[in-house]
CSV table of N, CA, C and O in Angstrom, one decimal:
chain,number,residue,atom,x,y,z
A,1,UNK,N,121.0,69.1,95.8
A,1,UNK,CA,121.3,69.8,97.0
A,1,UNK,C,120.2,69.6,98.0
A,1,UNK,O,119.0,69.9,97.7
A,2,UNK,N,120.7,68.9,99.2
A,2,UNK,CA,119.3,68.7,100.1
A,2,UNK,C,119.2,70.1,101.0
A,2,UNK,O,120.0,71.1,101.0
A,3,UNK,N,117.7,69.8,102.0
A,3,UNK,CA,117.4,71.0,102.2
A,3,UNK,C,118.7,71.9,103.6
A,3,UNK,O,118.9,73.1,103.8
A,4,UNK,N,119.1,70.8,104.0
A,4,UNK,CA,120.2,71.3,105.2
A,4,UNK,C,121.3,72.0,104.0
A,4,UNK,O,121.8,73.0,104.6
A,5,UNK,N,121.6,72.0,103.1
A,5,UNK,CA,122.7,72.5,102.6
A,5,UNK,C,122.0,73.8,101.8
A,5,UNK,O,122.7,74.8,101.9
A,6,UNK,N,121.1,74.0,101.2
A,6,UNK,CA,120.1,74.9,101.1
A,6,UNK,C,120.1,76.2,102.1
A,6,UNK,O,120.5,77.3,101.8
A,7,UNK,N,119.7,75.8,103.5
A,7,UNK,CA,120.0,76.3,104.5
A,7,UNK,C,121.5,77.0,105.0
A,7,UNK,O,121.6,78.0,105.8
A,8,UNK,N,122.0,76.6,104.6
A,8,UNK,CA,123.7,76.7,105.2
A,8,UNK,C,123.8,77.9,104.1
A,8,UNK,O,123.7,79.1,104.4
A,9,UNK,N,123.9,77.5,102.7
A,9,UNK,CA,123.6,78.4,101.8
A,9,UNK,C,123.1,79.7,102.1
A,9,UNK,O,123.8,80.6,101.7
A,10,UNK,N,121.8,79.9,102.8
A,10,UNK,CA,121.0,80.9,103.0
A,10,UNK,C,121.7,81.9,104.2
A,10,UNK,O,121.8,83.1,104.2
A,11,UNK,N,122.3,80.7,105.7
A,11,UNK,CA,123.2,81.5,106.6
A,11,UNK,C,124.3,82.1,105.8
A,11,UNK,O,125.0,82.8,106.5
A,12,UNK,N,124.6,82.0,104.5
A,12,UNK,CA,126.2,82.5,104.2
A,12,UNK,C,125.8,83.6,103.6
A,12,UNK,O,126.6,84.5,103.6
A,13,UNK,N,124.5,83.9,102.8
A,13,UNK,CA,124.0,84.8,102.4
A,13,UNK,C,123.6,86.0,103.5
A,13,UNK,O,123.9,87.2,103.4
A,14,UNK,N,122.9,85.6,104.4
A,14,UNK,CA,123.2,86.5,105.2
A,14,UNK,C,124.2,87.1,106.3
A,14,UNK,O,124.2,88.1,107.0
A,15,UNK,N,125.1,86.1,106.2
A,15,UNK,CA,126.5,86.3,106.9
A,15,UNK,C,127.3,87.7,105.9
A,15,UNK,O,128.0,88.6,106.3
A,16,UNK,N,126.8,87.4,104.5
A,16,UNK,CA,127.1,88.6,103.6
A,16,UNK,C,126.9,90.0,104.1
A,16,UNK,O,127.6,90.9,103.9
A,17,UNK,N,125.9,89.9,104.7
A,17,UNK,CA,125.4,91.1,104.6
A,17,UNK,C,125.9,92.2,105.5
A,17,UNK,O,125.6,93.4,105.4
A,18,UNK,N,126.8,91.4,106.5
A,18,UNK,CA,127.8,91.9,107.4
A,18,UNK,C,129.1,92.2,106.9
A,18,UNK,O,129.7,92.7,107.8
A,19,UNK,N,129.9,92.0,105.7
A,19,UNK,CA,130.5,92.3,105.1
A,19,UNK,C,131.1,93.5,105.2
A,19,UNK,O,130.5,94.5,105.1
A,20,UNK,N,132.7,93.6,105.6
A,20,UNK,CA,133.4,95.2,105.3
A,20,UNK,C,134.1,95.3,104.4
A,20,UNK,O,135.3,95.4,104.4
A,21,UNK,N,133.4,95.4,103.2
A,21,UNK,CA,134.0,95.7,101.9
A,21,UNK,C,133.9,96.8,101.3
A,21,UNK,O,133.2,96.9,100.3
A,22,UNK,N,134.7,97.8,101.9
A,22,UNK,CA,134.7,98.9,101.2
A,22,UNK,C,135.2,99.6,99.9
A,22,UNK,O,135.0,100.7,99.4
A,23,UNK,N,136.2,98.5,99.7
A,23,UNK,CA,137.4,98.8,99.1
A,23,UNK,C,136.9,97.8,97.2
A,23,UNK,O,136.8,98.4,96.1
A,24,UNK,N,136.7,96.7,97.5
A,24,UNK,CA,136.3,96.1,96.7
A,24,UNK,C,135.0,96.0,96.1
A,24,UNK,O,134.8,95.6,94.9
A,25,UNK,N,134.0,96.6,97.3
A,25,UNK,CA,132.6,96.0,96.8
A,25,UNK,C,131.9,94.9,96.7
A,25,UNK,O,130.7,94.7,96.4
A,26,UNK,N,132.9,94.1,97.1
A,26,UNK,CA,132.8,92.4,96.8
A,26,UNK,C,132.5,91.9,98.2
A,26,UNK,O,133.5,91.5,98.9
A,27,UNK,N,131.1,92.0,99.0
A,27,UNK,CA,130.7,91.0,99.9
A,27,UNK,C,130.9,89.5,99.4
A,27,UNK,O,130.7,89.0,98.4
A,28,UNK,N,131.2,89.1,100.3
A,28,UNK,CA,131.1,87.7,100.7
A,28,UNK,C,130.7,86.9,102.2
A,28,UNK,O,130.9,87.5,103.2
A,29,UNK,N,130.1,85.7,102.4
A,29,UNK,CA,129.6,85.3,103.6
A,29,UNK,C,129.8,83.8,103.0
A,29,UNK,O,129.7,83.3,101.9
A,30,UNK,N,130.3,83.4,104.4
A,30,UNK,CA,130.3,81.5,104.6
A,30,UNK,C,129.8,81.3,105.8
A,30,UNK,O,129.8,81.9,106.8
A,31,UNK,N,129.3,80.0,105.3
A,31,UNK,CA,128.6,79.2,106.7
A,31,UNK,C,129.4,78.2,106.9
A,31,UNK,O,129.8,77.7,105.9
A,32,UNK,N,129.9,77.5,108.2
A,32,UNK,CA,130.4,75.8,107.9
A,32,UNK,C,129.5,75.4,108.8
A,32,UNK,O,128.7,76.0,109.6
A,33,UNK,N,129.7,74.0,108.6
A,33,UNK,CA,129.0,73.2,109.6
A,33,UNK,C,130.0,72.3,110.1
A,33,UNK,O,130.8,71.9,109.3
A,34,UNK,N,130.1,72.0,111.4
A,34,UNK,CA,130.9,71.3,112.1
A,34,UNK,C,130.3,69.7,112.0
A,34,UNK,O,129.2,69.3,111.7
A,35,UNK,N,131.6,68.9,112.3
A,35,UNK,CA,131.1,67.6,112.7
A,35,UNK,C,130.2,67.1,113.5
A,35,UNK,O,129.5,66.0,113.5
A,36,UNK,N,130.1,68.0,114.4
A,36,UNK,CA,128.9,67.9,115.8
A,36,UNK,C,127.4,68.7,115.0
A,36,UNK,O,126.3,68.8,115.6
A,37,UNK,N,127.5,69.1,113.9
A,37,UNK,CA,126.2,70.0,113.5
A,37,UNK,C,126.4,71.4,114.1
A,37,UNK,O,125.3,71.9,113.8
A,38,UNK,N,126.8,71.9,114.5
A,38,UNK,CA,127.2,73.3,114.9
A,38,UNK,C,127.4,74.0,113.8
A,38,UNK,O,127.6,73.3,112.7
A,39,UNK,N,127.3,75.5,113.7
A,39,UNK,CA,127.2,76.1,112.7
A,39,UNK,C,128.0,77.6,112.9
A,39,UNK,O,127.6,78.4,113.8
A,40,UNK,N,128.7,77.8,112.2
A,40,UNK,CA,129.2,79.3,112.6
A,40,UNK,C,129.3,79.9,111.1
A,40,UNK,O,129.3,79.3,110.0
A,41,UNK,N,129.4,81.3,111.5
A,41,UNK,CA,129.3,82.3,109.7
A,41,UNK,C,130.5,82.8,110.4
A,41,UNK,O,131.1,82.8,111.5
A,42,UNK,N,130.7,83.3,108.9
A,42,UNK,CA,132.2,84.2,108.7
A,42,UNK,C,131.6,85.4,107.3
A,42,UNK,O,130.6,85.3,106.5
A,43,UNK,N,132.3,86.3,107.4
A,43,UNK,CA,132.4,87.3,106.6
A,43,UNK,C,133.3,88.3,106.2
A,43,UNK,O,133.9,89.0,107.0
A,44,UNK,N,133.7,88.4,104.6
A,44,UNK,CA,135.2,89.3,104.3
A,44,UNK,C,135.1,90.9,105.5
A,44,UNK,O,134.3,91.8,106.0
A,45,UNK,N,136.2,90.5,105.5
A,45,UNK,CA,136.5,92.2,105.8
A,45,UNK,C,137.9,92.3,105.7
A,45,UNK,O,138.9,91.6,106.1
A,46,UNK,N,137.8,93.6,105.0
A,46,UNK,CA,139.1,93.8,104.1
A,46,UNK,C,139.5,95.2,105.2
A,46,UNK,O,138.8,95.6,106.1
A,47,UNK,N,141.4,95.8,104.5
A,47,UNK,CA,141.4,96.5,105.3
A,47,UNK,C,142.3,97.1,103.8
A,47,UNK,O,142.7,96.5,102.9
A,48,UNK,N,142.3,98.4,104.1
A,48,UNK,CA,143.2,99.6,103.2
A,48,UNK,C,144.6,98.8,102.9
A,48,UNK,O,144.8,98.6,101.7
A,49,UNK,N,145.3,98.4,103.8
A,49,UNK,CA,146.1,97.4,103.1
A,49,UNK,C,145.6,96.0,103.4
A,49,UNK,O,145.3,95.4,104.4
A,50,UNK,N,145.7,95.5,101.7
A,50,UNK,CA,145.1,94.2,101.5
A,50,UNK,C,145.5,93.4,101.5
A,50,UNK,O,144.7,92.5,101.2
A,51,UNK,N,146.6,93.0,101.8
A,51,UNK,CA,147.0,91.5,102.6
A,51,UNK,C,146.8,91.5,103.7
A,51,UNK,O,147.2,90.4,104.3
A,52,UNK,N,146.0,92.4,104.5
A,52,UNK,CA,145.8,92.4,105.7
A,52,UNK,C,144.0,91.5,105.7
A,52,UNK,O,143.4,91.0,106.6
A,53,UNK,N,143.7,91.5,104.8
A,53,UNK,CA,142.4,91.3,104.6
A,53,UNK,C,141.6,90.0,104.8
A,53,UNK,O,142.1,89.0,104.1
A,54,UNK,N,140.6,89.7,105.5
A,54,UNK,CA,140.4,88.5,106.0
A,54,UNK,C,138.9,87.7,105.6
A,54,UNK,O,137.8,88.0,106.1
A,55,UNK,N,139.3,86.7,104.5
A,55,UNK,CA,138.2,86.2,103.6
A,55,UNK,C,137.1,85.4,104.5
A,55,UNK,O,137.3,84.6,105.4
A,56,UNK,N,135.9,85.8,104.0
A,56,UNK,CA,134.7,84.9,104.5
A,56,UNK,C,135.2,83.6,105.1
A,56,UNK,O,135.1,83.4,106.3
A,57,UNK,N,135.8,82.8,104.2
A,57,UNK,CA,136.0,81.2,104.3
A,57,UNK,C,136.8,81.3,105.9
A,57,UNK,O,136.3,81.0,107.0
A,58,UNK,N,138.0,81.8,105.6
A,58,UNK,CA,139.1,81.8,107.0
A,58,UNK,C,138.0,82.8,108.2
A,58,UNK,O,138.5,82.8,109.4
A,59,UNK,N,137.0,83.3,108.2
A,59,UNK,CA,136.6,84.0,108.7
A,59,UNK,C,135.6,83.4,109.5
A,59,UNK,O,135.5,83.9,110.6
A,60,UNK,N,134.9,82.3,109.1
A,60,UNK,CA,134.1,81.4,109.8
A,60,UNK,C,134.7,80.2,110.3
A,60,UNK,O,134.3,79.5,111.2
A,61,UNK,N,135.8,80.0,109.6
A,61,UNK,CA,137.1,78.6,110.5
A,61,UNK,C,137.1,78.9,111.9
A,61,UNK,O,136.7,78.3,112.8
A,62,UNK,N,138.1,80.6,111.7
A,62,UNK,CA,138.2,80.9,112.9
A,62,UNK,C,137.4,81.1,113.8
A,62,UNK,O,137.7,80.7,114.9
A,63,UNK,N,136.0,81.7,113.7
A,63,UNK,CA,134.7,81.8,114.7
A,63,UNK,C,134.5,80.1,115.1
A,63,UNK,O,134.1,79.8,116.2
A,64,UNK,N,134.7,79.2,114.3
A,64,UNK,CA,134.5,77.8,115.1
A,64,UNK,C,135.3,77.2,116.0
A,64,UNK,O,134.9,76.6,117.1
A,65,UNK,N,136.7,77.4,115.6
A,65,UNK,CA,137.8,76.8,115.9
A,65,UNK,C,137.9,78.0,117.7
A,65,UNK,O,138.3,77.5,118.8
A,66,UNK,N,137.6,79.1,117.5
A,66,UNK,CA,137.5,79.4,118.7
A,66,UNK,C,136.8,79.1,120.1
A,66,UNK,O,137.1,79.3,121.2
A,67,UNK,N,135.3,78.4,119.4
A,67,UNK,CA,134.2,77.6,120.3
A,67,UNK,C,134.8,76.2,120.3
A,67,UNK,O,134.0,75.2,120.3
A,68,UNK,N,135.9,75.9,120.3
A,68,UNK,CA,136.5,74.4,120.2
A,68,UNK,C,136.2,73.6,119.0
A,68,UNK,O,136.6,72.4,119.1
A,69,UNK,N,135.5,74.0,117.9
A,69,UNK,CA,135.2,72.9,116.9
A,69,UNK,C,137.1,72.6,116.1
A,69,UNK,O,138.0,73.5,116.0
A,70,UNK,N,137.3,71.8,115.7
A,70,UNK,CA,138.3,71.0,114.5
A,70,UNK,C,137.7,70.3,113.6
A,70,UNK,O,138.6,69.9,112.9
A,71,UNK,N,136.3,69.8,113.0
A,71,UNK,CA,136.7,69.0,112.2
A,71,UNK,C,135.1,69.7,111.1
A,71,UNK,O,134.1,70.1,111.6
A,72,UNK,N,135.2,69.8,109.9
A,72,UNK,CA,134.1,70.3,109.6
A,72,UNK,C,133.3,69.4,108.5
A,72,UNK,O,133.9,68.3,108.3
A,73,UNK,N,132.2,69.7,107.9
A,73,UNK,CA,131.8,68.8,107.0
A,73,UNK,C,132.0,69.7,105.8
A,73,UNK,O,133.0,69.8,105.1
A,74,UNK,N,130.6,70.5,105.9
A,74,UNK,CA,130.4,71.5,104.9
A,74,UNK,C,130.5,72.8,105.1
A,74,UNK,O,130.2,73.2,106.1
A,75,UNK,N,131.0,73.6,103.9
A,75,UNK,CA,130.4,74.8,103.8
A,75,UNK,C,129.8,75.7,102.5
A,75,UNK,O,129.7,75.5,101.3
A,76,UNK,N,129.6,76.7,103.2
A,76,UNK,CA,128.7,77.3,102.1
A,76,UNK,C,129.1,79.0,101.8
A,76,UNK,O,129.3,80.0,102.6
A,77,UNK,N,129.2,78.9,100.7
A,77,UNK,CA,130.3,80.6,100.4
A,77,UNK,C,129.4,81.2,99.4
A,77,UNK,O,129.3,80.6,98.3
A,78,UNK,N,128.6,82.5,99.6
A,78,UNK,CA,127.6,83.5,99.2
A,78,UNK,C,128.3,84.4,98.4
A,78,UNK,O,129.3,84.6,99.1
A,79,UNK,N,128.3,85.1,97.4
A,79,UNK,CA,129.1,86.3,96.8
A,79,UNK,C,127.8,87.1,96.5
A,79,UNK,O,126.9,86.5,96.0
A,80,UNK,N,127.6,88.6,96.9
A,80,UNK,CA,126.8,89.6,97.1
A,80,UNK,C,126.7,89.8,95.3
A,80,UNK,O,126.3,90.9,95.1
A,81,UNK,N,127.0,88.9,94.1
A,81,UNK,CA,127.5,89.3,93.0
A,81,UNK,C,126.8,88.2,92.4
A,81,UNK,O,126.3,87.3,92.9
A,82,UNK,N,127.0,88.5,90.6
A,82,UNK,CA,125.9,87.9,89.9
A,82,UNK,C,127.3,86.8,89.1
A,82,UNK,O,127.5,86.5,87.9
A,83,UNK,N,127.8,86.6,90.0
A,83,UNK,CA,129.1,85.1,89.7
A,83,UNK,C,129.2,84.3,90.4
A,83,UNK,O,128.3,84.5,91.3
A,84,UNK,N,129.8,83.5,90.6
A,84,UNK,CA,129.9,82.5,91.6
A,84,UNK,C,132.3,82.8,91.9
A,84,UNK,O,133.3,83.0,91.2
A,85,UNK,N,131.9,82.5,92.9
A,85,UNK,CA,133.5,83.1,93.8
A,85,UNK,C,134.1,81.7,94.3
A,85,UNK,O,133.5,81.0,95.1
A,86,UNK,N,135.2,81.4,93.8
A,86,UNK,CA,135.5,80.2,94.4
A,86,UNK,C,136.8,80.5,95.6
A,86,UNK,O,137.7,81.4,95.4
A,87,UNK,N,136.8,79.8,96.7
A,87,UNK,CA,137.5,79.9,97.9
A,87,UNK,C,138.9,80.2,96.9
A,87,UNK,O,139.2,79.6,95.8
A,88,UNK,N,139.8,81.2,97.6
A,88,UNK,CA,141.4,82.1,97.6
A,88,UNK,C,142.1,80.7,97.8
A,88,UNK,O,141.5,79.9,98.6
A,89,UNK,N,143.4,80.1,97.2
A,89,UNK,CA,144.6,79.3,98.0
A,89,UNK,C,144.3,79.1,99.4
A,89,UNK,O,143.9,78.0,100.0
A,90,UNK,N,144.5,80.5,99.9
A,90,UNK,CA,145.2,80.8,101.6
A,90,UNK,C,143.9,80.0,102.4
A,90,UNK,O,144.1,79.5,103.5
A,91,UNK,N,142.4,80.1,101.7
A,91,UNK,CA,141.0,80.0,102.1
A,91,UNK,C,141.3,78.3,102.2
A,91,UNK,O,141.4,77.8,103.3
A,92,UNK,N,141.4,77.5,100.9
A,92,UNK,CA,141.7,76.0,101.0
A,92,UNK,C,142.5,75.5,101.5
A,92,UNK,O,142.3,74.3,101.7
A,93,UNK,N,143.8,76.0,102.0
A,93,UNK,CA,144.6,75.3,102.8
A,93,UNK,C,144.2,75.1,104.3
A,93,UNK,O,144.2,74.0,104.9
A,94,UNK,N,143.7,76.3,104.8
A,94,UNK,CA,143.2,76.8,106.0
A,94,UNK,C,142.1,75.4,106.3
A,94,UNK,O,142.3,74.5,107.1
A,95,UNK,N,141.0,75.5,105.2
A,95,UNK,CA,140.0,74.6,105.4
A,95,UNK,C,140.4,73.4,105.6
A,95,UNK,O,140.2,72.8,106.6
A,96,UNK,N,141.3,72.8,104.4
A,96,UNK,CA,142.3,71.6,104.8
A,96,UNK,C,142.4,71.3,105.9
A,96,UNK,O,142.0,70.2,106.4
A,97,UNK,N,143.0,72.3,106.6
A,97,UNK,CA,143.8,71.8,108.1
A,97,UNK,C,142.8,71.2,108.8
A,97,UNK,O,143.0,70.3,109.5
A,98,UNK,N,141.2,71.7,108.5
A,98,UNK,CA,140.2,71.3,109.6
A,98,UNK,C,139.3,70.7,109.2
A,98,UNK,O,138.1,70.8,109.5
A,99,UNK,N,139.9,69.8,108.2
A,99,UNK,CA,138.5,69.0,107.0
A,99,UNK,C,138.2,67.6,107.6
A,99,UNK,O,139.1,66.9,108.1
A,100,UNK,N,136.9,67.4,107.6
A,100,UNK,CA,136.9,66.0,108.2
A,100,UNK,C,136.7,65.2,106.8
A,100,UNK,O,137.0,66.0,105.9
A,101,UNK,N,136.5,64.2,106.5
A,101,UNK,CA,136.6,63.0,105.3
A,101,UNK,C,135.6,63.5,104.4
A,101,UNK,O,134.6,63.6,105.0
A,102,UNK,N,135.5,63.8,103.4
A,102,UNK,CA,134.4,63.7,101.9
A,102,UNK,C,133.8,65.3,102.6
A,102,UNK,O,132.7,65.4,103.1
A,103,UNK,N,134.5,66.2,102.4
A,103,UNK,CA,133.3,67.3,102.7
A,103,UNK,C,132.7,68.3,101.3
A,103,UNK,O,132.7,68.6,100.1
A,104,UNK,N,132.5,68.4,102.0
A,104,UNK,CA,131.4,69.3,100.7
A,104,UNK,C,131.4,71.1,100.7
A,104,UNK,O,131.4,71.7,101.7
A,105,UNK,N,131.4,71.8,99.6
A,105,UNK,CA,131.8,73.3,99.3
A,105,UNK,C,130.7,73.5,98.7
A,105,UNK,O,130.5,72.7,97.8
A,106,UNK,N,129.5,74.6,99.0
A,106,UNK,CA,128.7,75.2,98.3
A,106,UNK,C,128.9,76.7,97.9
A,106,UNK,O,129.5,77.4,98.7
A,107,UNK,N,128.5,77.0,96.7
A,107,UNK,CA,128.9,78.2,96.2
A,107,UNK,C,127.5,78.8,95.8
A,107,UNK,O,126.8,77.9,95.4
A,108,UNK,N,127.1,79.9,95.8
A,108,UNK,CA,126.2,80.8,96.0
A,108,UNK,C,126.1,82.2,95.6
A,108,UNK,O,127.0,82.8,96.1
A,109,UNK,N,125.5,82.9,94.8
A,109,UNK,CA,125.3,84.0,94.6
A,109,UNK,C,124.2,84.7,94.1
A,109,UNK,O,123.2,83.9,93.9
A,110,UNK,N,123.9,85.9,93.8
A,110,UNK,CA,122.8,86.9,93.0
A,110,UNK,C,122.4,86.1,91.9
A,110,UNK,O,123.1,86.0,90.9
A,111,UNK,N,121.6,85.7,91.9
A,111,UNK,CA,120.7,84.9,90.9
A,111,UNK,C,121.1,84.1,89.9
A,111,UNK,O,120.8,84.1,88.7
A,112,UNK,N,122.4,82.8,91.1
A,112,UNK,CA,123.1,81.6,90.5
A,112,UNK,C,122.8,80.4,91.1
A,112,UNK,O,122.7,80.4,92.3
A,113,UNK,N,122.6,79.4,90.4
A,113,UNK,CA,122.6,78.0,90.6
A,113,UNK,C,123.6,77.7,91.7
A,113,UNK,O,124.8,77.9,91.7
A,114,UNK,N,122.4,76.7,92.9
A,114,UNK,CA,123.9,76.4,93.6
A,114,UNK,C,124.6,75.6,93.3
A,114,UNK,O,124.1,74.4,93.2
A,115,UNK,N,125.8,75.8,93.1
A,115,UNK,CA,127.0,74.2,93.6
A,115,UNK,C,127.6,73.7,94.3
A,115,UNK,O,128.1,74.2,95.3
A,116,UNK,N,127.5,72.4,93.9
A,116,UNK,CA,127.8,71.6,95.1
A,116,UNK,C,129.6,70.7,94.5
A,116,UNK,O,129.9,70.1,93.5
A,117,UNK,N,130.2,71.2,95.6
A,117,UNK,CA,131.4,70.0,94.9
A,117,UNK,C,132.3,70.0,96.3
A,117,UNK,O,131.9,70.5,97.4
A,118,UNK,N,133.5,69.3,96.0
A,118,UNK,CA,134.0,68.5,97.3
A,118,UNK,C,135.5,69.4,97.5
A,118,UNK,O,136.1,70.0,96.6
A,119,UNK,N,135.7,69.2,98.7
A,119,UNK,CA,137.1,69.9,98.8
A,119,UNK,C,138.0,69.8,98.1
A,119,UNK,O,138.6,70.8,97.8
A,120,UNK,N,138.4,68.0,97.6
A,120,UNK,CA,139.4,68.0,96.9
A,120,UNK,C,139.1,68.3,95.7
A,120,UNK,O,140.1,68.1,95.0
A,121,UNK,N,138.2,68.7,95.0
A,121,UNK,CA,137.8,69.8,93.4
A,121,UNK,C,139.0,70.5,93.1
A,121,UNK,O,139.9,70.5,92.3
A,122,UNK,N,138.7,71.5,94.4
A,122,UNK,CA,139.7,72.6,94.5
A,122,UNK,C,141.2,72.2,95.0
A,122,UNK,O,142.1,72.7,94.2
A,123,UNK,N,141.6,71.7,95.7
A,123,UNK,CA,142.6,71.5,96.3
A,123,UNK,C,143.0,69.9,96.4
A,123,UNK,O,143.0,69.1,97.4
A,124,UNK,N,143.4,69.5,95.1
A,124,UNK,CA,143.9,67.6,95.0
A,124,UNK,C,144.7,67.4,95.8
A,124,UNK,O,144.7,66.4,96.4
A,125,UNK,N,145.6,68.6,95.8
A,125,UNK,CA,146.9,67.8,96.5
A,125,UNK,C,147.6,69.3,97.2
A,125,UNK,O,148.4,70.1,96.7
A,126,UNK,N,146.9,69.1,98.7
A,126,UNK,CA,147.3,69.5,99.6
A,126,UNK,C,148.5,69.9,100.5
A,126,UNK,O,149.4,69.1,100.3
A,127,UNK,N,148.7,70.8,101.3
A,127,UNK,CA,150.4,71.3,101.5
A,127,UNK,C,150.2,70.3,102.8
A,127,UNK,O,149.4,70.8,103.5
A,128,UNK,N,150.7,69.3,103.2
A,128,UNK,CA,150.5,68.4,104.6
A,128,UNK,C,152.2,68.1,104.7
A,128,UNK,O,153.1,67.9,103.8
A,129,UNK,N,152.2,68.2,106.1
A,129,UNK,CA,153.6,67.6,106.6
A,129,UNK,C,153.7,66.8,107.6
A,129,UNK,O,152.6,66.8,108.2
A,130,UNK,N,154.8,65.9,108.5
A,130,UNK,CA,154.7,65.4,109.6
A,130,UNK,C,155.6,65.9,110.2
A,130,UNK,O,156.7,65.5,109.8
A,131,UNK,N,155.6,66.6,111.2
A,131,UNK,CA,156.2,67.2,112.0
A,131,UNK,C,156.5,66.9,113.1
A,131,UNK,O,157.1,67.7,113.9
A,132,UNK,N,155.8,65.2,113.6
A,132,UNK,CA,155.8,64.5,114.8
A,132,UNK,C,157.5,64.1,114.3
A,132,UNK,O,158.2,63.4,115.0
C-alpha cells in the first residue's frame, strides 16, 4: 500500500469519527478519491428506522457526485471496530455506477492490517443495463 492510499485510509478514519451511530455502535468512515485527485469523506448515519440508514461508502459518493465529480479511483472504508467491514450490496452497486477502470477498495480498522483489493473482488458481475 503506497503512501497516498495510507492517507486516504487515515481521512476515512477520521471521517469515522463523525459517525451517527447510535443505534448500532458501529462507526464507519470512507474516503474516495476522484479521477481529478479530489477527495471527499462520507460517514454512516443511521436512523431509528433502519432502512432509512445511510452507509459511509454511499455517503461519500454522494458528497462528490454533488461537487460534480463521476468517476472515482479509490476508496478507503475505516470501521471504529477491531474487524475489518466490507462495503453492503446497496454500497457496491452505487460505487459501480461511478467506477472508473481498475479501482481500488481499502479496508481499515482498530488495530487491522490494511487491505488492499479491487472493486471487482466484491462485485464480479454487476447489475448494468442499456437503456439508451
Amino acid at each position: 500500500m503506497n503512501a497516498d492510499q495510507l492517507e486516504l485510509l487515515a481521512a476515512a478514519e477520521a471521517a469515522a469519527e463523525n459517525s451517527y451511530s447510535p443505534y448500532s455502535k458501529f462507526a464507519v468512515g470512507a474516503a474516495i478519491r476522484w479521477s481529478d485527485g479530489a477527495v471527499d469523506t462520507g460517514t454512516n448515519v443511521e436512523n431509528l428506522s433502519y432502512g432509512l440508514t445511510l452507509c459511509a461508502e454511499r455517503s461519500a459518493v454522494v458528497a462528490g457526485v454533488s461537487s460534480g465529480q463521476r468517476k472515482w479511483q479509490e476508496i478507503a472504508v475505516w470501521v471504529a471496530a477491531e474487524q475489518l467491514a466490507f462495503p453492503c450490496g446497496a454500497c457496491l452497486q452505487v460505487l459501480n455506477e461511478f467506477a472508473a477502470v481498475d479501482c481500488h477498495v481499502i479496508l481499515g480498522g482498530k488495530g487491522q492490517q490494511p487491505v488492499l483489493k479491487h472493486l471487482t473482488d466484491f462485485l464480479p458481475n454487476p447489475f448494468t443495463a442499456d437503456l439508451g
